[in-house]
Tab-separated table of N, CA and C in Angstrom:
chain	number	residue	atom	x	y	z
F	295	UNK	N	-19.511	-3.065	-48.707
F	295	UNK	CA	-18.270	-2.676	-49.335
F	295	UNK	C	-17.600	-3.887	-49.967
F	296	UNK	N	-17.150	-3.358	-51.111
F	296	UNK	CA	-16.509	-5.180	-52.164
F	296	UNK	C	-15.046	-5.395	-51.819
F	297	UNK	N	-15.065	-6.382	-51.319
F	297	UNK	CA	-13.653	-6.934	-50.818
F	297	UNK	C	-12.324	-6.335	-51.815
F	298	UNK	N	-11.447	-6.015	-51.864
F	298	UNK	CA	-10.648	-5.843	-52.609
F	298	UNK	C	-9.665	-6.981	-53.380
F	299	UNK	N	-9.751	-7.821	-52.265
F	299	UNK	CA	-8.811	-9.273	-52.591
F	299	UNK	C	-9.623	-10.121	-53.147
F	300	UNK	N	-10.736	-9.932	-53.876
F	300	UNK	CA	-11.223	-10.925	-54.464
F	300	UNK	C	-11.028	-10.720	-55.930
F	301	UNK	N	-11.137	-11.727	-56.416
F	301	UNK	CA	-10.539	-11.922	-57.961
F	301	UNK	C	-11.688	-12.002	-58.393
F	302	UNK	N	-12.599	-11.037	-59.100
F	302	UNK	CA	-13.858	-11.581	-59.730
F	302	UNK	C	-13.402	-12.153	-61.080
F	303	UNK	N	-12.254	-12.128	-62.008
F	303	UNK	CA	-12.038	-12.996	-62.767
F	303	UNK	C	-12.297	-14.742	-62.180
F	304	UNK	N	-11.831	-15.095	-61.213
F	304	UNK	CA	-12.164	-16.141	-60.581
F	304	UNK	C	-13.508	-16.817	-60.698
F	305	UNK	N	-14.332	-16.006	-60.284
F	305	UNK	CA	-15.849	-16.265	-60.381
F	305	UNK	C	-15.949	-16.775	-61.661
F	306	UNK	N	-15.983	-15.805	-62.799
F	306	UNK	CA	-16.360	-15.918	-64.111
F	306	UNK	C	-15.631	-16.954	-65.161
F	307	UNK	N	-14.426	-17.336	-64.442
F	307	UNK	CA	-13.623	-18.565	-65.015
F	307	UNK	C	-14.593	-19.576	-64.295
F	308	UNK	N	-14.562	-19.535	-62.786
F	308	UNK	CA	-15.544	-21.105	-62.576
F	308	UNK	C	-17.131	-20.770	-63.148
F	309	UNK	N	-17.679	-20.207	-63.675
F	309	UNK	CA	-19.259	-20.058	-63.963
F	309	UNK	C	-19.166	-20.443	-65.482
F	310	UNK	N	-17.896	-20.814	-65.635
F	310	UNK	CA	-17.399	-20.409	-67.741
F	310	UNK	C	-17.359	-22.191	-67.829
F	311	UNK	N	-18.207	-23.147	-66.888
F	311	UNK	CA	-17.696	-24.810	-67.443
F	311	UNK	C	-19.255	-25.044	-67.275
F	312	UNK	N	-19.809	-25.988	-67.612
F	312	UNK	CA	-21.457	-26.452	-67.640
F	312	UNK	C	-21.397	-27.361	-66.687
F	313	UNK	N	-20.471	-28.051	-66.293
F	313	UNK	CA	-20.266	-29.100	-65.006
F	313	UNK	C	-20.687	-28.173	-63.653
F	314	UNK	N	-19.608	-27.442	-63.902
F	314	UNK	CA	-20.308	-26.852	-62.824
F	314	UNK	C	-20.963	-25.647	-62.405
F	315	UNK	N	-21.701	-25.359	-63.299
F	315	UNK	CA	-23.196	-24.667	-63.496
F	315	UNK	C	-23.646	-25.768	-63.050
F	316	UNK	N	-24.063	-27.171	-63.679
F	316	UNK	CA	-25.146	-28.001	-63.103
F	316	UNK	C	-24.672	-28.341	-61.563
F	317	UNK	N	-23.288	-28.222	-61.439
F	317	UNK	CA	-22.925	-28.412	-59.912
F	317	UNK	C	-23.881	-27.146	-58.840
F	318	UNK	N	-23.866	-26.030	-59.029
F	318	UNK	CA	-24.048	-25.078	-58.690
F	318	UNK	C	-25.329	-25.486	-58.303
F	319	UNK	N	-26.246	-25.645	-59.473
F	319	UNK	CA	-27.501	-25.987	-59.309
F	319	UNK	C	-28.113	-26.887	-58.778
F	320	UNK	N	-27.227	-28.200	-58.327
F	320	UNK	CA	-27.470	-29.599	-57.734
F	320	UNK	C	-27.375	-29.162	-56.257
F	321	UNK	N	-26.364	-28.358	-55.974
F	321	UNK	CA	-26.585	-27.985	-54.665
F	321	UNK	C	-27.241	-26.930	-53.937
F	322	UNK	N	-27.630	-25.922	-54.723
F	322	UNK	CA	-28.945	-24.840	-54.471
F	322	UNK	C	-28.617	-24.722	-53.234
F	323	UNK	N	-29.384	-24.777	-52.386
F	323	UNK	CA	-30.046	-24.713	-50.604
F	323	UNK	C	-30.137	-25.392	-50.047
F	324	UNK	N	-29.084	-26.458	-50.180
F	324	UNK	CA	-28.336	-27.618	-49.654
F	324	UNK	C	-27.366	-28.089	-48.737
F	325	UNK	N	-26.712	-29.074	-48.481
F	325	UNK	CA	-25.765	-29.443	-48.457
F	325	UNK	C	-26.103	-31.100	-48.955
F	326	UNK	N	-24.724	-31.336	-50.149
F	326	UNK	CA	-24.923	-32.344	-50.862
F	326	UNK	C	-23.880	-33.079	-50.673
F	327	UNK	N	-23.663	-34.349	-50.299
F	327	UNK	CA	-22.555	-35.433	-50.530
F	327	UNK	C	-22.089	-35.588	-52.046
F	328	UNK	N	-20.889	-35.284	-52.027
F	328	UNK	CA	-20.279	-35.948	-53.027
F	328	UNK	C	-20.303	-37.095	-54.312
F	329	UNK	N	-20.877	-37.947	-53.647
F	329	UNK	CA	-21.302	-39.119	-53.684
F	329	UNK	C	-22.625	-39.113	-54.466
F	330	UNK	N	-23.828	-38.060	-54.400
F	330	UNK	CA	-24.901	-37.759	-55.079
F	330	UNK	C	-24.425	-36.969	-56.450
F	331	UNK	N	-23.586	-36.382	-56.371
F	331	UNK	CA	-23.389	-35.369	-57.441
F	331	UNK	C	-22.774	-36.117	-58.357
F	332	UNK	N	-21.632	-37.048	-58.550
F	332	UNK	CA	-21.177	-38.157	-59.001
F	332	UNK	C	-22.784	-38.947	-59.749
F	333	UNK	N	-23.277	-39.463	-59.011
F	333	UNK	CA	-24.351	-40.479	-59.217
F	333	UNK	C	-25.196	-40.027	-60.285
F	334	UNK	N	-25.580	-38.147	-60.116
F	334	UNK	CA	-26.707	-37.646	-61.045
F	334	UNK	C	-26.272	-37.223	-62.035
F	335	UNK	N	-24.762	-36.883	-62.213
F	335	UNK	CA	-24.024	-36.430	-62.918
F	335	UNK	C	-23.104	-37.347	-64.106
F	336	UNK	N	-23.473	-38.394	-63.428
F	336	UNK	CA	-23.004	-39.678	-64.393
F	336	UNK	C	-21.445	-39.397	-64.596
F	337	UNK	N	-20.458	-38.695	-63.625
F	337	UNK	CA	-19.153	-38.470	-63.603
F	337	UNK	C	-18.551	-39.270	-62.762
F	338	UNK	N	-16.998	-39.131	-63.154
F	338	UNK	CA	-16.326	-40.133	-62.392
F	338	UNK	C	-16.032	-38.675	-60.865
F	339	UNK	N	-15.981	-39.536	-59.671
F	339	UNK	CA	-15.544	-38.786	-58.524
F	339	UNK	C	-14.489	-37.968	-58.882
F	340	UNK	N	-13.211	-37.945	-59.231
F	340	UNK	CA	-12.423	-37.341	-59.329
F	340	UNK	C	-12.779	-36.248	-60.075
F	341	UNK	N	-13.182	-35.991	-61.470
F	341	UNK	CA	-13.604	-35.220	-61.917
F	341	UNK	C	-14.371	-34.427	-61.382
F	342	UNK	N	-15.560	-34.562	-60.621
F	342	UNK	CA	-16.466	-33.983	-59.689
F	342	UNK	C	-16.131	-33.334	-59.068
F	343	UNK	N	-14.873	-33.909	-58.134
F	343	UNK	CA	-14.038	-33.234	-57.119
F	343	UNK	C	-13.391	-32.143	-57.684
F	344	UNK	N	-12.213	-32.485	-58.768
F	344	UNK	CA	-11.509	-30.864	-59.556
F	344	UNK	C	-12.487	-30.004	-59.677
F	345	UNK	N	-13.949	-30.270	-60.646
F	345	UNK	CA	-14.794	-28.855	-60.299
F	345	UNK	C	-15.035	-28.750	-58.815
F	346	UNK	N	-15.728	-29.133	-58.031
F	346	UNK	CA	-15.819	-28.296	-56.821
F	346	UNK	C	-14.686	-28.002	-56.545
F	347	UNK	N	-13.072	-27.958	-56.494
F	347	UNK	CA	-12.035	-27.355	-55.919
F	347	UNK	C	-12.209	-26.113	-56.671
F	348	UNK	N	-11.899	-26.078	-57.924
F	348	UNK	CA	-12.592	-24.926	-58.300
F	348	UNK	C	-13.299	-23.999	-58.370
F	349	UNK	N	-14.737	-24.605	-58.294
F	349	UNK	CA	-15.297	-23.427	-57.237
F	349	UNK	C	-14.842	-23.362	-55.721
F	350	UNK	N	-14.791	-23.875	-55.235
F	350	UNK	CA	-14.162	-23.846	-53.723
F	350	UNK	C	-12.891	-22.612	-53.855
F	351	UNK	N	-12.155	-22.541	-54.866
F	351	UNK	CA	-11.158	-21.570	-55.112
F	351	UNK	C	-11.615	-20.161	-55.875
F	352	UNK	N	-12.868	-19.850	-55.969
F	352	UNK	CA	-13.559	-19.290	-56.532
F	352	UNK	C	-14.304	-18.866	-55.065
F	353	UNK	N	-14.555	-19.488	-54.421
F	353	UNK	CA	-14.934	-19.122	-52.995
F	353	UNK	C	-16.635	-18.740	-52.740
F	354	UNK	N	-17.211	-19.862	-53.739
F	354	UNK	CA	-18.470	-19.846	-53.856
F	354	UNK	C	-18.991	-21.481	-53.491
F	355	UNK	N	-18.010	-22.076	-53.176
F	355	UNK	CA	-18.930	-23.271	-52.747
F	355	UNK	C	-17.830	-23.560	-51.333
F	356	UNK	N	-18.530	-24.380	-50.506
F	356	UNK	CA	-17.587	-24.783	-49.017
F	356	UNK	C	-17.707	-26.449	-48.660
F	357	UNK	N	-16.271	-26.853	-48.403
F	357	UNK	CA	-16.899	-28.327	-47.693
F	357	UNK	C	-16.475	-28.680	-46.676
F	358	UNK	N	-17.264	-30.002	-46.127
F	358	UNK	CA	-17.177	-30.557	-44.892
F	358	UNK	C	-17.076	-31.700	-44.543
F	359	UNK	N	-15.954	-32.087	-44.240
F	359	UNK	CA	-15.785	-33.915	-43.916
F	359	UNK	C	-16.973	-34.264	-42.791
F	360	UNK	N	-17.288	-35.278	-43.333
F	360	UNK	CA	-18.054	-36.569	-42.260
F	360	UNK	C	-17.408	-37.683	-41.996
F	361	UNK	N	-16.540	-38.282	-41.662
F	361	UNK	CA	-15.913	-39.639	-41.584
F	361	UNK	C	-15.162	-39.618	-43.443
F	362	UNK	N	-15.622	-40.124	-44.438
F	362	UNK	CA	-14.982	-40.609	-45.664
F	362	UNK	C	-15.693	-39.634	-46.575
F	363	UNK	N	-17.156	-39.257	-45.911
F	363	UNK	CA	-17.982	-37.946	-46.839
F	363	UNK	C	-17.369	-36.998	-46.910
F	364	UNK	N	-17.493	-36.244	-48.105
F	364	UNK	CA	-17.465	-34.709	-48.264
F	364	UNK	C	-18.682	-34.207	-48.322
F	365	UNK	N	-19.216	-33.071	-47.839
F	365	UNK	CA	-20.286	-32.483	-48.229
F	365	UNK	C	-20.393	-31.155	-48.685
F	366	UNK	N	-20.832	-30.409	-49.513
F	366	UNK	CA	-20.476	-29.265	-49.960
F	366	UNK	C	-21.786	-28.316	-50.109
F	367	UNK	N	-21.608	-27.094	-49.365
F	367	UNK	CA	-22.962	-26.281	-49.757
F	367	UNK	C	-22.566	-24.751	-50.688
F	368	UNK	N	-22.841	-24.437	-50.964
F	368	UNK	CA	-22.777	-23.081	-51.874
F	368	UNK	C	-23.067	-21.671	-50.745
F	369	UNK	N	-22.028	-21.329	-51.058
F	369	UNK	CA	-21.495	-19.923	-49.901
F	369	UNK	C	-21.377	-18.381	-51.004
F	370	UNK	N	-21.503	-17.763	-50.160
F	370	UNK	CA	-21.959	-16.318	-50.581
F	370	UNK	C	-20.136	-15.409	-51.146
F	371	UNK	N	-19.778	-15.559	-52.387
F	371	UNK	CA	-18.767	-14.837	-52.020
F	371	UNK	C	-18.201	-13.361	-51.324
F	372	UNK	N	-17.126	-13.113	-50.788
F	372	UNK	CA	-16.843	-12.290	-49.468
F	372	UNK	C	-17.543	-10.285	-51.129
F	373	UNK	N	-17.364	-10.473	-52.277
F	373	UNK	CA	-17.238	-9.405	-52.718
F	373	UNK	C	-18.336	-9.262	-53.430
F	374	UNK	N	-19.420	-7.983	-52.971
F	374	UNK	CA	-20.718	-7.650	-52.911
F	374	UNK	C	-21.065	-7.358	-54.595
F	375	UNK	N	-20.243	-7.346	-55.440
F	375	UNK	CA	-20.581	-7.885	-57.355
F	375	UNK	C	-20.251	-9.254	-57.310
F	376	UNK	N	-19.892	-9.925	-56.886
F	376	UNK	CA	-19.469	-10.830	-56.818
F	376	UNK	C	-20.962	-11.715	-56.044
F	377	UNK	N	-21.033	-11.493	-55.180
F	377	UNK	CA	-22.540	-12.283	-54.595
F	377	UNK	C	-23.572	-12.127	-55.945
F	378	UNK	N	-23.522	-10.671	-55.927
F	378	UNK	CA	-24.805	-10.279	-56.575
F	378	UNK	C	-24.923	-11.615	-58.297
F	379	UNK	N	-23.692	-11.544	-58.772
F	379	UNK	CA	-23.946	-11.878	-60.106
F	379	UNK	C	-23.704	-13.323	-59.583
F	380	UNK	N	-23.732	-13.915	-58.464
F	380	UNK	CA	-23.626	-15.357	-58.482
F	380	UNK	C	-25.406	-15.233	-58.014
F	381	UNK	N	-26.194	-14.840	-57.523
F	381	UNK	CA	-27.639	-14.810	-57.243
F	381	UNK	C	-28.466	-15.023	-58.178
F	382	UNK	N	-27.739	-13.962	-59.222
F	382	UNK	CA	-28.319	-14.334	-60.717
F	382	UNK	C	-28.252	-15.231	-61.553
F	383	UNK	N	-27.120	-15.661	-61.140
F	383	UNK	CA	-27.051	-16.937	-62.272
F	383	UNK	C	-27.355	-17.761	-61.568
F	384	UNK	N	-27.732	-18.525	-60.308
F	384	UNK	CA	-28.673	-18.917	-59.400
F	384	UNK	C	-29.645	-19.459	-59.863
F	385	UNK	N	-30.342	-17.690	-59.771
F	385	UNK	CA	-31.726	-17.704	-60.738
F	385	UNK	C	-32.184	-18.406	-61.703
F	386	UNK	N	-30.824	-17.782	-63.016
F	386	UNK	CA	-31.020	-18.520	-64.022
F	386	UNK	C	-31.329	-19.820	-64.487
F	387	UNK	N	-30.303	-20.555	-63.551
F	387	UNK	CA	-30.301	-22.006	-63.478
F	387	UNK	C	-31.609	-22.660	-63.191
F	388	UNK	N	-32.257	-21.800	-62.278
F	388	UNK	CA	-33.641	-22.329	-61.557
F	388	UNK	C	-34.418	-22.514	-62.746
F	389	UNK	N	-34.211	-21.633	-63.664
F	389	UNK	CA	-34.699	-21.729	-65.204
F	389	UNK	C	-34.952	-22.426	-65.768
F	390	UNK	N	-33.775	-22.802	-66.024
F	390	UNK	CA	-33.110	-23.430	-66.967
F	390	UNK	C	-33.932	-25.471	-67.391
F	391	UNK	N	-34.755	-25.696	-68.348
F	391	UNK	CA	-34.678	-27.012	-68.469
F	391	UNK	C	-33.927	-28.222	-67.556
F	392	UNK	N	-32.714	-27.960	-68.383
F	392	UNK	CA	-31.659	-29.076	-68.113
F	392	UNK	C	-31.589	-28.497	-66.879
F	393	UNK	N	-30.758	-27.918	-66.027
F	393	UNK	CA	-30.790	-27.747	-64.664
F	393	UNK	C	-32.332	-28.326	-63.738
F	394	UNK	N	-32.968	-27.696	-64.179
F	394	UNK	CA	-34.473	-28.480	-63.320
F	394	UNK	C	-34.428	-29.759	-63.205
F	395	UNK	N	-33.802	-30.988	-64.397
F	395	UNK	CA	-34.136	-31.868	-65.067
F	395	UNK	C	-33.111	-32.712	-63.546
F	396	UNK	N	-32.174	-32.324	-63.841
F	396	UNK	CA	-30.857	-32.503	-62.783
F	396	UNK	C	-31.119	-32.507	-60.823
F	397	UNK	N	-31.838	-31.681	-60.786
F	397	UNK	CA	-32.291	-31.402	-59.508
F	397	UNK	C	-33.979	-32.364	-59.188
F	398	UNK	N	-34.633	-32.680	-60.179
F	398	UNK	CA	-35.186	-33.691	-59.871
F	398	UNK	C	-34.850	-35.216	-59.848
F	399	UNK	N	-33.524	-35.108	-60.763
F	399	UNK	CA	-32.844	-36.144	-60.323
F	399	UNK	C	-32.540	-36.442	-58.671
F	400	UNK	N	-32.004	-35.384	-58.875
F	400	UNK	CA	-30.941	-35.878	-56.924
F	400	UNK	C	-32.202	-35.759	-56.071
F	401	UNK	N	-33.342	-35.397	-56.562
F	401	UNK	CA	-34.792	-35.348	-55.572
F	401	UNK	C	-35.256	-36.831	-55.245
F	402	UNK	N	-35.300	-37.364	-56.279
F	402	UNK	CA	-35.582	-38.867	-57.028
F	402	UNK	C	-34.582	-39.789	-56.216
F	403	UNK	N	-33.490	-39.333	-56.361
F	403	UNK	CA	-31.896	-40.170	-55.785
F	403	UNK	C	-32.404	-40.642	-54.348
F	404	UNK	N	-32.077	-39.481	-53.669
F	404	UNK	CA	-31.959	-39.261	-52.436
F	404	UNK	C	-33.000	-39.450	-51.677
F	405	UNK	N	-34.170	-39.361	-52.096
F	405	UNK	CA	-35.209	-39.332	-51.427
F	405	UNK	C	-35.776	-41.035	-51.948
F	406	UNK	N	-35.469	-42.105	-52.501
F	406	UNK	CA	-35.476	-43.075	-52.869
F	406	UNK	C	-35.765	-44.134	-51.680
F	407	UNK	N	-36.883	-44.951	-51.746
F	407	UNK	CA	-36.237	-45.667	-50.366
F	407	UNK	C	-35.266	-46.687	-50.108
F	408	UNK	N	-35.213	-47.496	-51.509
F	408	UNK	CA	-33.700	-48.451	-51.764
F	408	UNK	C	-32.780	-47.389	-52.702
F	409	UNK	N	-31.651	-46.921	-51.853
F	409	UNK	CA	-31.076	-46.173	-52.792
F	409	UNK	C	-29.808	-47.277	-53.659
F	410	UNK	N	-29.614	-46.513	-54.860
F	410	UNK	CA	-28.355	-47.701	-55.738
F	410	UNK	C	-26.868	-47.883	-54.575
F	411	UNK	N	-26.794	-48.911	-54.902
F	411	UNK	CA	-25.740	-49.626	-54.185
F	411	UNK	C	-24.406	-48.774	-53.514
F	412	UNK	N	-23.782	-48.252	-54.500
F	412	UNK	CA	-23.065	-46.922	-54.040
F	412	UNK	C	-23.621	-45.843	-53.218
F	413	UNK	N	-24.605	-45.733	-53.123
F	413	UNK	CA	-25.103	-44.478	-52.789
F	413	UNK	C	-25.876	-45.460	-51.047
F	414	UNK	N	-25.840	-46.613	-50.791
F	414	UNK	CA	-26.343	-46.993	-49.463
F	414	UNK	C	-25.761	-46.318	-48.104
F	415	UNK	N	-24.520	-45.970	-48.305
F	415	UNK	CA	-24.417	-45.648	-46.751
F	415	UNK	C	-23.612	-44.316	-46.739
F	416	UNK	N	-24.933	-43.395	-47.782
F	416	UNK	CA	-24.185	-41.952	-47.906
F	416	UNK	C	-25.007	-41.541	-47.148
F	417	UNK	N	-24.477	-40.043	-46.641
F	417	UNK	CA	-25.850	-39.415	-45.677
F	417	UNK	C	-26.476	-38.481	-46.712
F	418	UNK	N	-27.925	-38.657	-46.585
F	418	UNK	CA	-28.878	-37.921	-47.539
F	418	UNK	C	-28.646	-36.457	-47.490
F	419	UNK	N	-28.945	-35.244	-48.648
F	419	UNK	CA	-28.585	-34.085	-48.480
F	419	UNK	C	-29.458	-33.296	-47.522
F	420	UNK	N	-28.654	-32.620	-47.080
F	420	UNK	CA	-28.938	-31.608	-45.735
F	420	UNK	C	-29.359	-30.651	-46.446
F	421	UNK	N	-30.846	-29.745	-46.305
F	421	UNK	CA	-31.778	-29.051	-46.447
F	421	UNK	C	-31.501	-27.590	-45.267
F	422	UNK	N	-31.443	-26.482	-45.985
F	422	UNK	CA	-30.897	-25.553	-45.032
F	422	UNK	C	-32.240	-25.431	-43.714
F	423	UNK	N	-31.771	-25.105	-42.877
F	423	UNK	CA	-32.085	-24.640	-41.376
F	423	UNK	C	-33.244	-23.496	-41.272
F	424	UNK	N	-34.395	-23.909	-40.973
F	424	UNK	CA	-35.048	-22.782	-40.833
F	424	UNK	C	-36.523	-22.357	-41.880
């Protein structure tokens, strides 16, 4: 049953910026530090941060302090059109060139064994459970 209090305008305003579409896609089946998404994204933190609040207010992505980390994974929204058409564009992304291009980045990043200087004493992204 589809939540009533959800704003699917919401959704479709945060899915309506390319930042964070590639955000979306950087974090897939994840959980990603802050700190990586910045790095692959060639953005300044702050900026990074306003899109994920955004989606975060959109209620498709979630985060989690570690000490000074944020980490953020991509959550199911509560309203069942609302999941569905975020699955799809999911999909899409998986598609997509440039999105692929992006996600072998943070593959490359993270999985690095000297990582770049900023990025030394981040915790590597968390890979879902199971």
């Amino acid at each position: 049953m589809a939540s009533k209090s959800y704003n699917l305008d919401s959704l479709f305003k945060a899915l309506a910026d390319r930042t964070r579409l590639r955000l979306i896609s950087l974090i897939g089946d994840s959980e990603v530090c802050v700190c990586f998404l910045v790095e692959i994204l060639k953005t300044s933190q702050p900026k990074i941060s306003r899109h994920l609040a955004y989606l975060r207010r959109a209620q498709i992505v979630a985060a989690r302090r570690e000490g000074k980390w944020m980490h953020y994974r991509l959550t199911e929204p509560p309203d069942e059109h609302a999941a569905r058409i975020l699955r799809e564009v999911r999909a899409s992304l998986g598609e997509h060139p440039e999105f692929q291009r992006d996600r072998e980045k943070l593959e490359k990043v993270c999985c690095a064994v000297q990582l770049p200087v900023q990025l030394r004493r981040a915790p590597r992204p968390i890979a879902p459970a199971g």
